[in-house]
């Protein structure tokens, strides 16, 4: 980051770099969780939801790029090895061992809720102190909230479909 940028940022940069590297680790894990889950997913509405999950995956990858760029701008080093992702991530990675669509969606929903907490933490920490990081965090936060809403809607749709099938069987 440039000298004037450093001068106006009144934030504990080391703590912020730790938070950003945790977010970076979580984005890589979220990317893979979405990507592999979409590939192995089975069940109703799969053909409608799969392309959306792949879109979410690409958005998570874009978040990783944004976070890594910001780490470098702040004079830090992004995590350099995938082994470090699990050490630094506060959000879990859930392997899609159950490929049923509802299980995949629940895993992704848990990940989105964790990401929402992470970016809210970063936005709060940088509010009024580091405008660039704050703007990035709120932009990513908005996308994570949108992802959460998408997943909740799909789960609701699947549950409604199951209810309709139950009524039909009676």
Coordinates of N, CA and C in Angstrom, one line a residue, residues 15-119:
X15 N -3.3 -7.5 12.6 CA -4.6 -8.2 12.9 C -5.5 -8.4 11.7
X16 N -5.5 -7.3 10.9 CA -6.3 -7.3 9.7 C -5.8 -8.3 8.7
X17 N -4.5 -8.4 8.6 CA -3.9 -9.4 7.7 C -4.3 -10.8 8.1
X18 N -4.3 -11.1 9.4 CA -4.7 -12.4 9.9 C -6.2 -12.7 9.5
X19 N -7.0 -11.7 9.7 CA -8.4 -11.8 9.3 C -8.6 -12.1 7.8
X20 N -7.8 -11.3 7.0 CA -7.9 -11.5 5.6 C -7.4 -12.8 5.1
X21 N -6.3 -13.3 5.7 CA -5.8 -14.6 5.4 C -6.8 -15.7 5.8
X22 N -7.4 -15.6 6.9 CA -8.5 -16.5 7.3 C -9.6 -16.5 6.2
X23 N -10.0 -15.3 5.8 CA -11.0 -15.2 4.8 C -10.6 -15.8 3.5
X24 N -9.3 -15.6 3.1 CA -8.8 -16.2 1.9 C -8.9 -17.7 1.9
X25 N -8.5 -18.3 3.0 CA -8.5 -19.7 3.2 C -10.0 -20.2 3.1
X26 N -10.9 -19.5 3.7 CA -12.3 -19.9 3.6 C -12.9 -19.8 2.2
X27 N -12.4 -18.8 1.5 CA -12.9 -18.6 0.1 C -12.5 -19.8 -0.8
X28 N -11.2 -20.2 -0.6 CA -10.7 -21.3 -1.4 C -11.5 -22.6 -1.1
X29 N -11.8 -22.8 0.2 CA -12.5 -24.0 0.6 C -14.0 -23.9 0.2
X30 N -14.6 -22.7 0.2 CA -15.9 -22.5 -0.3 C -16.0 -22.7 -1.8
X31 N -15.0 -22.2 -2.5 CA -15.0 -22.5 -3.9 C -15.0 -24.0 -4.2
X32 N -14.1 -24.7 -3.6 CA -14.1 -26.1 -3.9 C -15.4 -26.9 -3.4
X33 N -15.9 -26.5 -2.3 CA -17.1 -27.1 -1.8 C -18.2 -26.9 -2.7
X34 N -18.4 -25.7 -3.2 CA -19.4 -25.4 -4.2 C -19.2 -26.2 -5.5
X35 N -18.0 -26.2 -6.0 CA -17.6 -26.8 -7.3 C -17.8 -28.3 -7.3
X36 N -17.2 -28.9 -6.3 CA -17.3 -30.4 -6.2 C -18.7 -30.8 -5.9
X37 N -19.4 -30.1 -5.0 CA -20.8 -30.4 -4.6 C -21.7 -30.4 -5.9
X38 N -21.5 -29.3 -6.7 CA -22.3 -29.2 -7.9 C -22.1 -30.4 -8.8
X39 N -20.9 -30.9 -8.9 CA -20.5 -32.0 -9.8 C -21.1 -33.3 -9.3
X40 N -21.2 -33.6 -8.0 CA -21.6 -34.9 -7.5 C -23.1 -34.9 -7.1
X41 N -23.7 -33.8 -7.0 CA -25.1 -33.6 -6.5 C -26.1 -34.5 -7.3
X42 N -27.0 -35.1 -6.5 CA -28.1 -35.9 -7.0 C -29.4 -35.4 -6.4
X43 N -30.5 -35.6 -7.1 CA -31.8 -35.4 -6.5 C -32.6 -34.4 -7.3
X44 N -33.8 -34.0 -6.8 CA -34.7 -33.1 -7.5 C -34.1 -31.7 -7.7
X45 N -34.4 -31.1 -8.8 CA -34.0 -29.8 -9.1 C -32.5 -29.7 -9.4
X46 N -31.9 -30.8 -9.6 CA -30.4 -30.8 -9.8 C -30.1 -29.9 -11.0
X47 N -30.8 -30.2 -12.1 CA -30.5 -29.5 -13.4 C -30.7 -28.0 -13.3
X48 N -31.5 -27.5 -12.4 CA -31.7 -26.1 -12.2 C -30.7 -25.5 -11.2
X49 N -30.3 -26.2 -10.2 CA -29.5 -25.7 -9.2 C -28.0 -25.8 -9.5
X50 N -27.6 -26.9 -10.2 CA -26.2 -27.1 -10.5 C -25.5 -25.9 -11.2
X51 N -26.1 -25.3 -12.2 CA -25.4 -24.1 -12.8 C -25.3 -22.9 -11.8
X52 N -26.3 -22.8 -11.0 CA -26.2 -21.7 -10.0 C -25.1 -22.0 -8.9
X53 N -25.0 -23.2 -8.5 CA -23.9 -23.5 -7.6 C -22.5 -23.3 -8.3
X54 N -22.4 -23.6 -9.5 CA -21.2 -23.3 -10.2 C -20.9 -21.8 -10.4
X55 N -22.0 -21.0 -10.5 CA -21.8 -19.6 -10.5 C -21.4 -19.1 -9.1
X56 N -22.0 -19.6 -8.1 CA -21.5 -19.3 -6.7 C -20.0 -19.6 -6.6
X57 N -19.6 -20.8 -7.1 CA -18.2 -21.2 -7.0 C -17.3 -20.1 -7.6
X58 N -17.7 -19.7 -8.8 CA -16.8 -18.7 -9.5 C -16.8 -17.4 -8.7
X59 N -17.9 -17.0 -8.1 CA -18.0 -15.8 -7.3 C -17.1 -16.0 -6.0
X60 N -17.0 -17.2 -5.5 CA -16.1 -17.4 -4.3 C -14.7 -17.3 -4.8
X61 N -14.4 -17.8 -5.9 CA -13.0 -17.6 -6.5 C -12.7 -16.2 -6.7
X62 N -13.6 -15.4 -7.2 CA -13.4 -14.0 -7.4 C -13.2 -13.3 -6.0
X63 N -13.9 -13.7 -5.0 CA -13.6 -13.2 -3.6 C -12.2 -13.5 -3.2
X64 N -11.7 -14.7 -3.5 CA -10.4 -15.0 -3.1 C -9.3 -14.1 -3.8
X65 N -9.6 -13.8 -5.1 CA -8.7 -12.9 -5.8 C -8.7 -11.5 -5.1
X66 N -9.9 -11.0 -4.8 CA -10.0 -9.7 -4.2 C -9.3 -9.7 -2.9
X67 N -9.5 -10.7 -2.0 CA -8.8 -10.7 -0.7 C -7.3 -10.9 -0.8
X68 N -6.8 -11.7 -1.7 CA -5.4 -11.9 -1.9 C -4.8 -10.6 -2.4
X69 N -5.4 -9.9 -3.3 CA -4.9 -8.6 -3.8 C -4.8 -7.6 -2.7
X70 N -5.9 -7.6 -1.8 CA -5.8 -6.6 -0.7 C -4.8 -7.0 0.3
X71 N -4.5 -8.2 0.6 CA -3.4 -8.7 1.5 C -2.1 -8.1 0.9
X72 N -1.9 -8.3 -0.3 CA -0.6 -7.8 -1.0 C -0.6 -6.3 -0.9
X73 N -1.7 -5.6 -1.1 CA -1.7 -4.1 -1.0 C -1.3 -3.6 0.4
X74 N -1.7 -4.4 1.4 CA -1.4 -4.0 2.7 C 0.0 -4.4 3.2
X75 N 0.7 -5.0 2.3 CA 2.1 -5.4 2.6 C 2.3 -6.8 3.2
X76 N 1.2 -7.6 3.1 CA 1.2 -8.9 3.6 C 1.5 -9.9 2.6
X77 N 1.5 -11.2 3.0 CA 1.6 -12.3 2.1 C 0.4 -13.2 2.2
X78 N -0.3 -13.4 1.1 CA -1.4 -14.4 1.1 C -0.9 -15.8 1.4
X79 N -1.7 -16.6 2.0 CA -1.4 -18.0 2.3 C -0.8 -18.6 1.0
X80 N 0.3 -19.3 1.1 CA 1.0 -19.7 -0.1 C 0.8 -21.2 -0.3
X81 N 0.2 -22.0 0.6 CA 0.1 -23.4 0.4 C -1.3 -23.9 0.9
X82 N -1.9 -24.7 0.1 CA -3.3 -25.2 0.5 C -3.3 -25.9 1.8
X83 N -2.2 -26.4 2.3 CA -2.2 -27.0 3.7 C -2.6 -26.0 4.7
X84 N -2.3 -24.7 4.4 CA -2.5 -23.7 5.4 C -4.0 -23.3 5.5
X85 N -4.8 -23.7 4.5 CA -6.2 -23.3 4.5 C -6.9 -23.8 5.7
X86 N -6.7 -25.0 6.0 CA -7.4 -25.6 7.2 C -6.9 -25.0 8.5
X87 N -5.7 -24.6 8.5 CA -5.1 -24.1 9.8 C -5.6 -22.7 10.0
X88 N -6.0 -21.9 9.0 CA -6.4 -20.5 9.2 C -7.9 -20.3 9.1
X89 N -8.6 -21.2 8.4 CA -10.0 -21.0 8.2 C -10.8 -21.2 9.5
X90 N -11.7 -20.3 9.7 CA -12.7 -20.4 10.8 C -14.0 -21.1 10.4
X91 N -14.2 -21.3 9.1 CA -15.3 -21.9 8.5 C -14.9 -23.3 8.1
X92 N -15.8 -24.3 8.3 CA -15.4 -25.7 8.0 C -15.6 -26.0 6.5
X93 N -14.9 -27.0 6.1 CA -15.2 -27.6 4.7 C -15.9 -28.9 5.0
X94 N -17.0 -29.1 4.3 CA -17.8 -30.3 4.4 C -17.7 -31.0 3.1
X95 N -17.0 -32.2 3.1 CA -17.0 -33.0 1.9 C -18.4 -33.5 1.6
X96 N -18.7 -33.5 0.3 CA -20.1 -34.0 -0.1 C -20.2 -35.5 -0.2
X97 N -20.0 -36.1 1.0 CA -20.1 -37.6 1.0 C -21.5 -38.1 0.8
X98 N -22.5 -37.2 1.2 CA -23.9 -37.5 0.9 C -24.2 -36.6 -0.3
X99 N -24.3 -37.1 -1.5 CA -24.6 -36.3 -2.7 C -26.0 -35.8 -2.9
X100 N -26.9 -36.1 -1.9 CA -28.3 -35.7 -2.1 C -28.3 -34.2 -2.0
X101 N -29.1 -33.6 -2.9 CA -29.2 -32.1 -3.1 C -29.4 -31.4 -1.8
X102 N -30.3 -31.9 -0.9 CA -30.5 -31.2 0.3 C -29.3 -31.1 1.2
X103 N -28.5 -32.2 1.3 CA -27.3 -32.3 2.1 C -26.3 -31.3 1.5
X104 N -26.1 -31.3 0.2 CA -25.2 -30.3 -0.4 C -25.6 -28.9 -0.1
X105 N -26.9 -28.6 -0.2 CA -27.4 -27.2 0.0 C -27.2 -26.8 1.5
X106 N -27.4 -27.7 2.4 CA -27.2 -27.5 3.8 C -25.7 -27.2 4.1
X107 N -24.8 -27.9 3.5 CA -23.4 -27.7 3.7 C -23.1 -26.3 3.2
X108 N -23.5 -25.9 2.0 CA -23.2 -24.6 1.4 C -23.9 -23.5 2.3
X109 N -25.1 -23.8 2.8 CA -25.7 -22.8 3.6 C -24.9 -22.5 4.9
X110 N -24.4 -23.5 5.5 CA -23.5 -23.3 6.7 C -22.3 -22.5 6.3
X111 N -21.7 -22.8 5.2 CA -20.5 -22.1 4.7 C -20.9 -20.6 4.5
X112 N -22.0 -20.3 3.9 CA -22.4 -18.9 3.6 C -22.6 -18.2 4.9
X113 N -23.2 -18.8 5.9 CA -23.5 -18.1 7.1 C -22.1 -17.8 7.9
X114 N -21.2 -18.7 7.7 CA -19.9 -18.5 8.3 C -19.2 -17.3 7.6
X115 N -19.3 -17.3 6.3 CA -18.7 -16.2 5.5 C -19.3 -14.9 5.8
X116 N -20.6 -14.9 6.0 CA -21.3 -13.6 6.4 C -20.8 -13.1 7.7
X117 N -20.5 -14.0 8.7 CA -19.9 -13.6 10.0 C -18.5 -13.0 9.8
X118 N -17.8 -13.7 8.9 CA -16.4 -13.3 8.7 C -16.3 -11.9 8.1
X119 N -17.1 -11.7 7.0 CA -17.0 -10.3 6.3 C -17.7 -9.2 7.1

